PDB file of C-alpha atoms in Angstrom:
ATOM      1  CA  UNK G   1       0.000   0.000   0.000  1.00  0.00           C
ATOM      2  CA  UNK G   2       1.175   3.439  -0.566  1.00  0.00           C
ATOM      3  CA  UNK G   3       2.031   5.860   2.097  1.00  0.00           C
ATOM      4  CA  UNK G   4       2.732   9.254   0.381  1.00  0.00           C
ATOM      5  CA  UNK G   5       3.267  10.277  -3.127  1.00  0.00           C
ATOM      6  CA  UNK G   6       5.733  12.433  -4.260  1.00  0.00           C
ATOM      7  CA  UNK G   7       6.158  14.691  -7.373  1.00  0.00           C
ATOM      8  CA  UNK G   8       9.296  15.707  -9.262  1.00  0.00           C
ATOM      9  CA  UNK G   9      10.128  19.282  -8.605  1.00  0.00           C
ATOM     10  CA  UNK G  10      11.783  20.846 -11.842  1.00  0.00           C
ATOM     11  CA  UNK G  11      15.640  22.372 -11.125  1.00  0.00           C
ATOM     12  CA  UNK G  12      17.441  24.329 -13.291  1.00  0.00           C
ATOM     13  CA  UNK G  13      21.188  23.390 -13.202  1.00  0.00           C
ATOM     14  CA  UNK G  14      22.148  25.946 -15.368  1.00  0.00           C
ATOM     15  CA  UNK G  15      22.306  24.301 -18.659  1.00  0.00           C
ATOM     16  CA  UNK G  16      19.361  21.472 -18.494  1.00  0.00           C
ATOM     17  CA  UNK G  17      16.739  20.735 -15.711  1.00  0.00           C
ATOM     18  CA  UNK G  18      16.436  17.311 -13.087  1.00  0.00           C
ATOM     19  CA  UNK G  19      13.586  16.933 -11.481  1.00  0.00           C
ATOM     20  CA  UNK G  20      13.969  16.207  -7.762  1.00  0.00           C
ATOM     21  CA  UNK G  21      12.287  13.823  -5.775  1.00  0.00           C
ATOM     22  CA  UNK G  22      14.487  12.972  -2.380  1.00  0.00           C
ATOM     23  CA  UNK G  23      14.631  15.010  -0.005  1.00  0.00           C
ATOM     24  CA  UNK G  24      11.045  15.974   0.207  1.00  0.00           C
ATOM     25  CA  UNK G  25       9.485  18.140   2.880  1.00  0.00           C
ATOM     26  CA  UNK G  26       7.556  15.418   4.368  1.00  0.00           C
ATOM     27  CA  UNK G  27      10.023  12.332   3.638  1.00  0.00           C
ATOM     28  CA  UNK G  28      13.534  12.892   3.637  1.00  0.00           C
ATOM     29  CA  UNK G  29      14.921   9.286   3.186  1.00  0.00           C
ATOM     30  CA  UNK G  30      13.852   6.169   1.922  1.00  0.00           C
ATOM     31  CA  UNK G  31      15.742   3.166   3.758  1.00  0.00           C
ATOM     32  CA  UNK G  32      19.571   5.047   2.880  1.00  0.00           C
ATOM     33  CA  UNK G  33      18.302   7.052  -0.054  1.00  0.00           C
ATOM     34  CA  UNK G  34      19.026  10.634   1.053  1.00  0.00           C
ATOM     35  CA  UNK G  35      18.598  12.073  -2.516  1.00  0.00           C
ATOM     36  CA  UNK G  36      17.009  11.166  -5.970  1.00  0.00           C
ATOM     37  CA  UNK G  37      17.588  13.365  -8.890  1.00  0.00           C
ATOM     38  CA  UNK G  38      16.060  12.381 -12.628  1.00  0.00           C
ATOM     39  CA  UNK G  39      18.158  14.432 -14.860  1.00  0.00           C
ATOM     40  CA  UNK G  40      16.852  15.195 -18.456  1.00  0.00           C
ATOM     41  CA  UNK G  41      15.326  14.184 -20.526  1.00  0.00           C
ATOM     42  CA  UNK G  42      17.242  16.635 -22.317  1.00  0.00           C
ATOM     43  CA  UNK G  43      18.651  16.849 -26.147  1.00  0.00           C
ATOM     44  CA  UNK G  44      22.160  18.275 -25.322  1.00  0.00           C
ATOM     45  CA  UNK G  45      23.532  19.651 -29.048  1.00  0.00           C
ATOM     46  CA  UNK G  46      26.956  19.184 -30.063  1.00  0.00           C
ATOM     47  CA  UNK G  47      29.076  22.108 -29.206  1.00  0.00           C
ATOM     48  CA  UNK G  48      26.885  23.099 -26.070  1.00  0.00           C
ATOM     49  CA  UNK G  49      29.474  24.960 -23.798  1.00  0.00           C
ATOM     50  CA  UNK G  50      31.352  24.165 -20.894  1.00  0.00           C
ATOM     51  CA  UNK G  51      29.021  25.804 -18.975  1.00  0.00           C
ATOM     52  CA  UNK G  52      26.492  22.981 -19.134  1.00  0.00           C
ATOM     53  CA  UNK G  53      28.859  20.836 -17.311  1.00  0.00           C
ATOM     54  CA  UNK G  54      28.642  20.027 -13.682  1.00  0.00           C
ATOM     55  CA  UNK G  55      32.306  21.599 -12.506  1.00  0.00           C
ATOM     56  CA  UNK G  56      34.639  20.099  -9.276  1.00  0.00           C
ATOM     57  CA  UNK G  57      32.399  19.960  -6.169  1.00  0.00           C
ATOM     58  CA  UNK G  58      32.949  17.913  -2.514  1.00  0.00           C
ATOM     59  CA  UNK G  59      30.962  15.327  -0.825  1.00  0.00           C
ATOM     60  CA  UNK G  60      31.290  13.847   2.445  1.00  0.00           C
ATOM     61  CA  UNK G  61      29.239  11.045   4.009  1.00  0.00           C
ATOM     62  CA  UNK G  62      27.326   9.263   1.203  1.00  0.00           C
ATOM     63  CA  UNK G  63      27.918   6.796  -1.949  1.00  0.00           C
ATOM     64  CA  UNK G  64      26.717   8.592  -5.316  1.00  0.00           C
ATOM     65  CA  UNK G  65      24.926   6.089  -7.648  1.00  0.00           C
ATOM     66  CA  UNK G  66      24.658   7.627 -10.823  1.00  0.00           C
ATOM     67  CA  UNK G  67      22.548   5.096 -13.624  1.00  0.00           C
ATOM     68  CA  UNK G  68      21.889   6.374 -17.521  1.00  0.00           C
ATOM     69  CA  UNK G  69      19.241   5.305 -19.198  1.00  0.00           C
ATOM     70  CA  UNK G  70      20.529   7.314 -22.375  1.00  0.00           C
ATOM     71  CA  UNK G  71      23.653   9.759 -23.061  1.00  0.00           C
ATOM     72  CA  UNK G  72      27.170   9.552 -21.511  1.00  0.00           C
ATOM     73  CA  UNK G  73      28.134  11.307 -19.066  1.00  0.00           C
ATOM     74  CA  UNK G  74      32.799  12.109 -18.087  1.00  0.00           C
ATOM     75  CA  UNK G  75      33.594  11.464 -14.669  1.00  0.00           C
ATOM     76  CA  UNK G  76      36.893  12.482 -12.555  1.00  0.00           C
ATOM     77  CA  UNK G  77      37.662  12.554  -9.138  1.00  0.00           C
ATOM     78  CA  UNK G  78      39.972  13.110  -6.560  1.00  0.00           C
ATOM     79  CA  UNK G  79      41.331   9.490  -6.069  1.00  0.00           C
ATOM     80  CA  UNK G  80      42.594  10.369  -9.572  1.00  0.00           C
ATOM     81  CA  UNK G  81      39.748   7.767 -11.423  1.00  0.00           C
ATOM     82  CA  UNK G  82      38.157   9.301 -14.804  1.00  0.00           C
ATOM     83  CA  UNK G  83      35.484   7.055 -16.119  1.00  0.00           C
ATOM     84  CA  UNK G  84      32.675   7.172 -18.233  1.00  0.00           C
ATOM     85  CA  UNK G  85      29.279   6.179 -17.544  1.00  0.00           C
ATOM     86  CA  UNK G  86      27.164   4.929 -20.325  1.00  0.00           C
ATOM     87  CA  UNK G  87      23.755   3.736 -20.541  1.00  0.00           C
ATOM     88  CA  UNK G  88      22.835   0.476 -17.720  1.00  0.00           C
ATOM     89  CA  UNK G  89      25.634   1.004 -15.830  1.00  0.00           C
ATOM     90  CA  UNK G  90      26.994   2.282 -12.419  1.00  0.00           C
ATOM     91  CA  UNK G  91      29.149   4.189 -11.582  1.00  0.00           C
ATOM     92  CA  UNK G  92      29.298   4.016  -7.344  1.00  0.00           C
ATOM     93  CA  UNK G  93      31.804   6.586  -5.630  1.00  0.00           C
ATOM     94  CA  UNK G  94      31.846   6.626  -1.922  1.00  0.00           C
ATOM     95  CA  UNK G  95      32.464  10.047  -0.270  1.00  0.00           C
ATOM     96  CA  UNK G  96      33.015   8.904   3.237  1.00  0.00           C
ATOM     97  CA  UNK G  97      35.757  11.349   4.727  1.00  0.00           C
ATOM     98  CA  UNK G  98      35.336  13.388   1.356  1.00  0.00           C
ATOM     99  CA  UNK G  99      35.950  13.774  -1.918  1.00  0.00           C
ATOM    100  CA  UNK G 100      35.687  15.887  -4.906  1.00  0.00           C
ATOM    101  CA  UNK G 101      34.622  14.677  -8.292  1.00  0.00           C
ATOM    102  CA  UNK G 102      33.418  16.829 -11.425  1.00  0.00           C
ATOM    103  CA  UNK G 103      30.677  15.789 -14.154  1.00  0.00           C
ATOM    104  CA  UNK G 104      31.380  16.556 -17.427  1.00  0.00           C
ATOM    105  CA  UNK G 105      29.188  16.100 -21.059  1.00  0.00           C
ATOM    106  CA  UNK G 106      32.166  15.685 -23.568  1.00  0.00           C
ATOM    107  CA  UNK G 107      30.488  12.964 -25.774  1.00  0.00           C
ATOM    108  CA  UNK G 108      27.147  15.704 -25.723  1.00  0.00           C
ATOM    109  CA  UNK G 109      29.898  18.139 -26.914  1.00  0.00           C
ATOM    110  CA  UNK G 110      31.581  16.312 -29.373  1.00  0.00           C
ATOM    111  CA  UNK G 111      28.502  14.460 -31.310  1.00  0.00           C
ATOM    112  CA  UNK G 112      25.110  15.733 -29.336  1.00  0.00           C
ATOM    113  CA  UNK G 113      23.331  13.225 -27.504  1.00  0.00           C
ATOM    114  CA  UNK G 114      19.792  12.754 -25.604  1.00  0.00           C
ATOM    115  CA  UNK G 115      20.434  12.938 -22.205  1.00  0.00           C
ATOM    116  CA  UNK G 116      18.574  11.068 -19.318  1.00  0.00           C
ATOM    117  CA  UNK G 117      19.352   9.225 -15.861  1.00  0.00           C
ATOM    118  CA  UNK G 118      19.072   9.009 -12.116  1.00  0.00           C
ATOM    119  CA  UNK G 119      21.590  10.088  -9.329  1.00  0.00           C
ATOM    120  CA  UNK G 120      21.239   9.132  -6.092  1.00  0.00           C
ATOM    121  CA  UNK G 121      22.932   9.820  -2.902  1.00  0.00           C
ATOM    122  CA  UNK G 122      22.841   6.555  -0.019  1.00  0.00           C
ATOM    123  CA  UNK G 123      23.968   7.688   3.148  1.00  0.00           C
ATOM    124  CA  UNK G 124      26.855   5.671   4.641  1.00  0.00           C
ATOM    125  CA  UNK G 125      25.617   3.887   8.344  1.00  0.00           C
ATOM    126  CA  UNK G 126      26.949   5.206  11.385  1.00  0.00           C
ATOM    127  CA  UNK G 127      30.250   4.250  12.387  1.00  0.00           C
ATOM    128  CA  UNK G 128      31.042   4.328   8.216  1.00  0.00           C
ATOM    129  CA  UNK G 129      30.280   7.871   7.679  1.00  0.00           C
ATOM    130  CA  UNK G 130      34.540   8.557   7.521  1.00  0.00           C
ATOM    131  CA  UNK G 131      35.327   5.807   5.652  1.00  0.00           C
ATOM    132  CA  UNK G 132      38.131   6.564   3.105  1.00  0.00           C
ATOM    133  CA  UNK G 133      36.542   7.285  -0.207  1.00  0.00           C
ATOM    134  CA  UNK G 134      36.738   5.137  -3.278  1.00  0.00           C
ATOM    135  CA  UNK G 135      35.169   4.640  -6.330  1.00  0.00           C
ATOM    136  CA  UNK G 136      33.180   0.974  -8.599  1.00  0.00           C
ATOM    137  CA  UNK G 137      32.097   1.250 -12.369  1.00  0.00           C
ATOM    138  CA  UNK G 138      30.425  -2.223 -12.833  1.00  0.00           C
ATOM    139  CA  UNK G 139      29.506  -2.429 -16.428  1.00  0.00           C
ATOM    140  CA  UNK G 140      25.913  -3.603 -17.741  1.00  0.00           C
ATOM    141  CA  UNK G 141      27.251  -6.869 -18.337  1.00  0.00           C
ATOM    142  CA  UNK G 142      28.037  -7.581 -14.464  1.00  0.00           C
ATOM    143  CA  UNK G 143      24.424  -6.407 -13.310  1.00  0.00           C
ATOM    144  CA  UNK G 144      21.797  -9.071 -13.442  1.00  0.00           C
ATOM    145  CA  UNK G 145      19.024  -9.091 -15.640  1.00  0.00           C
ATOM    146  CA  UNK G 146      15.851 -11.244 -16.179  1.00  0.00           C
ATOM    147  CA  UNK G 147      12.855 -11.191 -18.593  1.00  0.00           C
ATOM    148  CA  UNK G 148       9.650 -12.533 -17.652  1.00  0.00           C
ATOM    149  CA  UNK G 149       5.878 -11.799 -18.547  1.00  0.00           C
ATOM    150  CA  UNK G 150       6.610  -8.748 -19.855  1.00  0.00           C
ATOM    151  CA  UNK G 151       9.362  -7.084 -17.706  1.00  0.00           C
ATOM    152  CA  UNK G 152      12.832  -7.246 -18.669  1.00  0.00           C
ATOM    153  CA  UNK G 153      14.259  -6.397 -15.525  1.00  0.00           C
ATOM    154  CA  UNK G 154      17.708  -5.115 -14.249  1.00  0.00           C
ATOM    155  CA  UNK G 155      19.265  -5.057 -10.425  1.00  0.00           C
ATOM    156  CA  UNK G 156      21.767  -2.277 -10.403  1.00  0.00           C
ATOM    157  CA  UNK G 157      22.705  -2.263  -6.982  1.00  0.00           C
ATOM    158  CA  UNK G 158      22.791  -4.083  -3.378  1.00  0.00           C
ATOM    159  CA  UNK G 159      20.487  -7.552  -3.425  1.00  0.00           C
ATOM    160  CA  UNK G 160      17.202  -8.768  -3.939  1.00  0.00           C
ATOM    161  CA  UNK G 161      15.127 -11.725  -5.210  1.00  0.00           C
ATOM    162  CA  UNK G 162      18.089 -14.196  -5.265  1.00  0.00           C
ATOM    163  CA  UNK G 163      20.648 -11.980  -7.088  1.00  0.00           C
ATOM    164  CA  UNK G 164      23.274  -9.251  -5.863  1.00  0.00           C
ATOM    165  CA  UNK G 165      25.440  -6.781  -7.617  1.00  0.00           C
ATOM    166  CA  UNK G 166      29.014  -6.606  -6.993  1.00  0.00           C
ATOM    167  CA  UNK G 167      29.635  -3.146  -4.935  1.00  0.00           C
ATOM    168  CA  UNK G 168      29.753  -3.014  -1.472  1.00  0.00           C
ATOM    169  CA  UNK G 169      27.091  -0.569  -0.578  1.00  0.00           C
ATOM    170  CA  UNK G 170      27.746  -0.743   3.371  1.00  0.00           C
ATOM    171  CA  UNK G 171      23.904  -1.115   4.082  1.00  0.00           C
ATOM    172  CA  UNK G 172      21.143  -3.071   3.272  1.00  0.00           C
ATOM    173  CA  UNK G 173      19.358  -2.158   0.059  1.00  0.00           C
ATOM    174  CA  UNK G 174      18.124  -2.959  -3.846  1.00  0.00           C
ATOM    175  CA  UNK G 175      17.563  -0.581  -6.594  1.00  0.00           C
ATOM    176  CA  UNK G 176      15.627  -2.060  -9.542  1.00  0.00           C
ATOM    177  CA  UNK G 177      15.262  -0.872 -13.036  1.00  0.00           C
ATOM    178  CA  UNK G 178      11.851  -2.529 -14.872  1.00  0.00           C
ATOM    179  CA  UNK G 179      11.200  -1.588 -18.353  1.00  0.00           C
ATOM    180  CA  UNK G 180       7.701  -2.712 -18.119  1.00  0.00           C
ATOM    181  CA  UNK G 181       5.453  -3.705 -21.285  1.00  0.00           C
ATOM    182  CA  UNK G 182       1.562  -2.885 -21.676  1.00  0.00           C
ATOM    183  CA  UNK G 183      -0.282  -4.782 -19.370  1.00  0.00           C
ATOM    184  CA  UNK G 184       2.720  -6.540 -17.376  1.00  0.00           C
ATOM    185  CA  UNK G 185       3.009  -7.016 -13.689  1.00  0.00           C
ATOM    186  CA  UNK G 186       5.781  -6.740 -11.333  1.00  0.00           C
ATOM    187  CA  UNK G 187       5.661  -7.814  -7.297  1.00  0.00           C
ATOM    188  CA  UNK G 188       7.823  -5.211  -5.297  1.00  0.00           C
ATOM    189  CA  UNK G 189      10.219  -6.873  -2.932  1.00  0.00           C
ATOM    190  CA  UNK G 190       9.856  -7.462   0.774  1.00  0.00           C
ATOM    191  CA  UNK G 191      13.871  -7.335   1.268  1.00  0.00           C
ATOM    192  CA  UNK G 192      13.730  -4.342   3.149  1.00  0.00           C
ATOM    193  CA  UNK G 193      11.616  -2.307   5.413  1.00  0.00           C
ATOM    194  CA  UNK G 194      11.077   0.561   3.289  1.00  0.00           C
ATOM    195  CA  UNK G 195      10.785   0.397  -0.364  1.00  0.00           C
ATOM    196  CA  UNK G 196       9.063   3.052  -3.496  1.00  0.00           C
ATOM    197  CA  UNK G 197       8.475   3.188  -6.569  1.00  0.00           C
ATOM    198  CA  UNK G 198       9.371   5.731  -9.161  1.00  0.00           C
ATOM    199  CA  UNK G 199       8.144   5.950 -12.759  1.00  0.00           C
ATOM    200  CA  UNK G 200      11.209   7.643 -15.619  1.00  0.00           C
ATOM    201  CA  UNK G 201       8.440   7.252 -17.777  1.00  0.00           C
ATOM    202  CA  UNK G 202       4.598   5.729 -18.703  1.00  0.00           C
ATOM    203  CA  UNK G 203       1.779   4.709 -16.293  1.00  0.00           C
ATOM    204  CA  UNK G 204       1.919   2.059 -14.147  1.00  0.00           C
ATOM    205  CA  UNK G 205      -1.753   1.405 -11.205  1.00  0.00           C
ATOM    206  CA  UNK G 206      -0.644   0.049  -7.484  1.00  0.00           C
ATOM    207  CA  UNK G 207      -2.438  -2.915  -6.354  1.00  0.00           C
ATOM    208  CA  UNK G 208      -4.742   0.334  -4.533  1.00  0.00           C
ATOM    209  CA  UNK G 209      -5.719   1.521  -7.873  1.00  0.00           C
ATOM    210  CA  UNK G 210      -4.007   4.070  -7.441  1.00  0.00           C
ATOM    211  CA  UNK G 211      -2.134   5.893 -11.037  1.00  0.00           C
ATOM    212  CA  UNK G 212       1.350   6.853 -10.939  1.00  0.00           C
ATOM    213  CA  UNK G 213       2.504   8.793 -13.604  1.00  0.00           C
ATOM    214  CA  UNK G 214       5.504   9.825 -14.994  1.00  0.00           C
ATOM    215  CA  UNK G 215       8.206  11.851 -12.216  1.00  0.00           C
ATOM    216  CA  UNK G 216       6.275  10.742  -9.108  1.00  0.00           C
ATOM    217  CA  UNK G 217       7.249   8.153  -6.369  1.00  0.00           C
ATOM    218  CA  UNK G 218       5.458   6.244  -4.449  1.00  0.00           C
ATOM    219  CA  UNK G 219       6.310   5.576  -1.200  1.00  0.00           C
ATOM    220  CA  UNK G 220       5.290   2.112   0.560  1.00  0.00           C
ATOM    221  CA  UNK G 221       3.628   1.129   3.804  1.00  0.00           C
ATOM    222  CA  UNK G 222       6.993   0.304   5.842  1.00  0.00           C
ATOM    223  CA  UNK G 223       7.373  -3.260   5.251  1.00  0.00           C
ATOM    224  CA  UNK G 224       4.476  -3.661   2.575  1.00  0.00           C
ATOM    225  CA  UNK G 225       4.762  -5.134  -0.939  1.00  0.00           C
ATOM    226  CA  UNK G 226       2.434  -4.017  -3.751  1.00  0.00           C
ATOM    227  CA  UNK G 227       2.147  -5.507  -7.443  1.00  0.00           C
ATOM    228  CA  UNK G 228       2.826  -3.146 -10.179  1.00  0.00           C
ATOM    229  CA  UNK G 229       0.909  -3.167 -13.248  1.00  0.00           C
ATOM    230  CA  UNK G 230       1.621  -1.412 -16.532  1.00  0.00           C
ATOM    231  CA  UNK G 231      -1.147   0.891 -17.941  1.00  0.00           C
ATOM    232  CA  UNK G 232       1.164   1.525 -20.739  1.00  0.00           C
ATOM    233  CA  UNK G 233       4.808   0.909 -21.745  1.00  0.00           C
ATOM    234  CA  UNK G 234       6.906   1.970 -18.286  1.00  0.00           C
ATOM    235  CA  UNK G 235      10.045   2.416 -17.409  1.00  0.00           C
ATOM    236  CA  UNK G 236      10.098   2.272 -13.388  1.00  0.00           C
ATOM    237  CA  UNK G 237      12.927   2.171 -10.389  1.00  0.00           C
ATOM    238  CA  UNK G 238      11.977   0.449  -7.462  1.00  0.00           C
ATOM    239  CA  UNK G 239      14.758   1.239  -4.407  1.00  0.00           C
ATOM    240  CA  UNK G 240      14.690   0.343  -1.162  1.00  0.00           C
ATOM    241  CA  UNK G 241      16.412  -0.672   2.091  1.00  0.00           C
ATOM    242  CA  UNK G 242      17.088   0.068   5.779  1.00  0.00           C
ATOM    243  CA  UNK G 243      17.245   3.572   7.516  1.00  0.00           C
ATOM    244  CA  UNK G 244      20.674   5.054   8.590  1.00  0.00           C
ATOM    245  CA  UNK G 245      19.102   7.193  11.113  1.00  0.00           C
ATOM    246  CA  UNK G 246      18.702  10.954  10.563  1.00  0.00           C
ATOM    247  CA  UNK G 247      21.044  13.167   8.216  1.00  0.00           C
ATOM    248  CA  UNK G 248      21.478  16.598   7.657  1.00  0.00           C
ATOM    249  CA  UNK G 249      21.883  17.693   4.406  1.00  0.00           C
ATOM    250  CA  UNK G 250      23.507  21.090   3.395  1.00  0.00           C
ATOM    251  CA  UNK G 251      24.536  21.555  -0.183  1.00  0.00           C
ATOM    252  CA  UNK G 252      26.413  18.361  -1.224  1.00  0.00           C
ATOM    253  CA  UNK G 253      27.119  17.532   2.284  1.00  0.00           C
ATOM    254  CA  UNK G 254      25.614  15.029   4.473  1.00  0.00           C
ATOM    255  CA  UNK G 255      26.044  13.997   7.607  1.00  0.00           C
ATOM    256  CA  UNK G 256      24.817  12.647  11.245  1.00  0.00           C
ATOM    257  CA  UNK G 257      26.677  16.160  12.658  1.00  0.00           C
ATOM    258  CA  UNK G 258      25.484  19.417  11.875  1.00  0.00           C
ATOM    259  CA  UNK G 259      29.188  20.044  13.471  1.00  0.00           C
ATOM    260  CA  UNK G 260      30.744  17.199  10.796  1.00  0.00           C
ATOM    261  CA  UNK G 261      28.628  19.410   8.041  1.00  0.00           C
ATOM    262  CA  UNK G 262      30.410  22.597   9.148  1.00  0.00           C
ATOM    263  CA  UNK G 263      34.281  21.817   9.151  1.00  0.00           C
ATOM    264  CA  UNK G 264      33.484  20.355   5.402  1.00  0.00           C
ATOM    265  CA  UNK G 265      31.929  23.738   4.731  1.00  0.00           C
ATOM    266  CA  UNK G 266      34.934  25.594   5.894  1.00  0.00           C
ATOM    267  CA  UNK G 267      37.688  22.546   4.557  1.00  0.00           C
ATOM    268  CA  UNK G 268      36.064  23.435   1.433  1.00  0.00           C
ATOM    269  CA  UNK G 269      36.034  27.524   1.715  1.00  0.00           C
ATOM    270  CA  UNK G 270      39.569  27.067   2.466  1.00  0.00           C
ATOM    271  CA  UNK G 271      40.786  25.004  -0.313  1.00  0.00           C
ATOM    272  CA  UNK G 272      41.880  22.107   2.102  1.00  0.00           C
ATOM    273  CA  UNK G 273      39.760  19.584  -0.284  1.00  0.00           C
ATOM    274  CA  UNK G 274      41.672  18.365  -3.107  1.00  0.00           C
ATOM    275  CA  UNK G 275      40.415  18.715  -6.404  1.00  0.00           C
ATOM    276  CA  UNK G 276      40.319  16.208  -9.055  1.00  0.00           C
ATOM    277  CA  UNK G 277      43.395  15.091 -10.673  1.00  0.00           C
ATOM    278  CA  UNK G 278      42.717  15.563 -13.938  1.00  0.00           C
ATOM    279  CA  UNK G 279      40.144  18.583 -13.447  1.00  0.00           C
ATOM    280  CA  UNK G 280      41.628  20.978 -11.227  1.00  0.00           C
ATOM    281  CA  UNK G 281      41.532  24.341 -12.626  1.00  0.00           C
ATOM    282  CA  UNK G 282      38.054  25.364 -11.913  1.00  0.00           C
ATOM    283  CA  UNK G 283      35.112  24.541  -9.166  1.00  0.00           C
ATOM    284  CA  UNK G 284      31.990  25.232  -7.797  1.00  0.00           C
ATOM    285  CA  UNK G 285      31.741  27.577  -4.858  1.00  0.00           C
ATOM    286  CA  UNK G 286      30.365  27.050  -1.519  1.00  0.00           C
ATOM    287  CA  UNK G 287      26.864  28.862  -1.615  1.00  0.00           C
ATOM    288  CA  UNK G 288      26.200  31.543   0.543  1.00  0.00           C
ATOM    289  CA  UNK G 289      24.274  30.810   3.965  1.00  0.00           C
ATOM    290  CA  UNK G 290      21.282  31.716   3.838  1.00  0.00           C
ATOM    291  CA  UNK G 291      19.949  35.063   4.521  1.00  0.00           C
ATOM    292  CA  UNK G 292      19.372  35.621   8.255  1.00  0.00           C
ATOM    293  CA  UNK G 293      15.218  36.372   8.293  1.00  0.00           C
ATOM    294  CA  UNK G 294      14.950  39.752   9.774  1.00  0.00           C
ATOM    295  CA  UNK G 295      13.023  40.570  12.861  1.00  0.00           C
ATOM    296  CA  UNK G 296       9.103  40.722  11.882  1.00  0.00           C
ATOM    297  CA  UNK G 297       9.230  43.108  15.079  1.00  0.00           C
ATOM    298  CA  UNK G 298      11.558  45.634  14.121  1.00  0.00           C
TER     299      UNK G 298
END
């Protein structure tokens, strides 16, 4: 059964527009998920400038999952890795004590391309929030795949319904991609105690009869499964897994410690994070605080 629906809110990044999902005013987290972006769908033309790319920037406390579904995507980091991500794969970098890393489109530059994927941030457990950072591309041929009454299915990370991918994702979780076919059904896992839904694109109804519609998530009853039927041809994630425990979030940072949140702030003001080998000569600032509210007395 469904617990709360959430919609997509449209972000510009300055060069194309994701639509984000996680955190949401009334549900931060789902199991570790701390953050779901869908970027695109976007046509990116050859020759679009530098501008468009997503430039050096730090995280602390999390693993990044970022998943294509079309488009390639150039990406370097501090531990001095530069790999591209491609359509049905992952690549997984784990912040932990921090790291910087930089996005960039230079395929989109080169040839064009049509642009579309998730990232998501998974918060590392306590005790594993400092872990040194490091970094897994598992290609599509290493995540498992089935096909079956209509639902060619793909795990792209942690374990569920008899198969596991290869990264160690330091909590309990799954992350499904279903390309769904008119008509087909798919049973949600009971894995883990919290679980959603989330359509890229189509109609699927919940076993409620309930609609969901392209860019919203559904959130599950904790420990509830629900069947999934396609209205029309879908293309769904289904994540899910165990909570962390609460997190701040404050620009790319999160952590247990608002405190833990503020040295990375300032580490990063200071230019005591370094950047990525092989991208190093620009990055983003750390936004300004927000403005104090002034006194509705004065």
């Amino acid at each position: 059964m469904i617990e709360m629906m959430i919609d997509q809110r449209r972000k510009d990044l300055g060069g194309f527009e994701v639509g984000r999902v996680l955190p949401h005013a009334r549900r931060r987290m789902v199991g570790p998920f701390a953050f779901f972006d869908h970027m695109g769908p976007v046509d990116l033309p050859a020759g679009i400038p530098k501008t468009v790319d997503v430039r050096p920037h730090p995280h602390i406390g999390i693993s990044t999952l970022s998943y294509l579904f079309s488009g390639e995507i150039t990406h370097r980091d501090s531990l001095g890795v530069q790999q591209d991500i491609r359509p049905a794969e992952v690549n997984w970098m784990t912040a932990g004590s921090g790291v910087t890393h930089s996005e960039r489109f230079e395929h989109a530059r080169r040839e064009g391309a049509h642009l579309e994927g998730i990232q998501a941030w998974v918060a590392l457990p306590n005790g594993q929030e400092e872990i040194d950072p490091s970094f897994q591309h598992v290609t599509t041929a290493e995540l498992p795949t089935w096909q079956e009454g209509g639902v060619k299915g793909r795990l792209a990370a942690g374990e569920t319904m008899g198969m596991k991918v290869g990264i160690n994702t330091f909590s309990p979780l799954h992350y499904l991609h279903l390309e769904l076919e008119p008509g087909a059904q798919f049973q949600t896992p009971t894995d883990h105690s919290e679980s959603a839904v989330y359509v890229v694109s189509g109609l699927i109804e919940m076993d409620d009869g309930r609609p969901v519609g392209h860019g919203q998530m559904a959130v599950l009853e904790r420990k509830t499964t629900s069947n999934i039927r396609a209205l029309q041809a879908s293309t769904v994630m289904v994540l899910g897994g165990e909570p962390v425990g609460e997190r701040f979030i404050d620009w790319n940072f999160v952590s247990s410690s608002k405190e833990r949140i503020e040295q990375a702030k300032a580490d990063w003001r200071a230019g005591r994070m370094k950047l990525p080998d092989m991208d190093d000569q620009e990055f983003i600032p750390l936004p300004p605080d927000p403005a104090t509210p002034a006194n509705p007395m004065s």
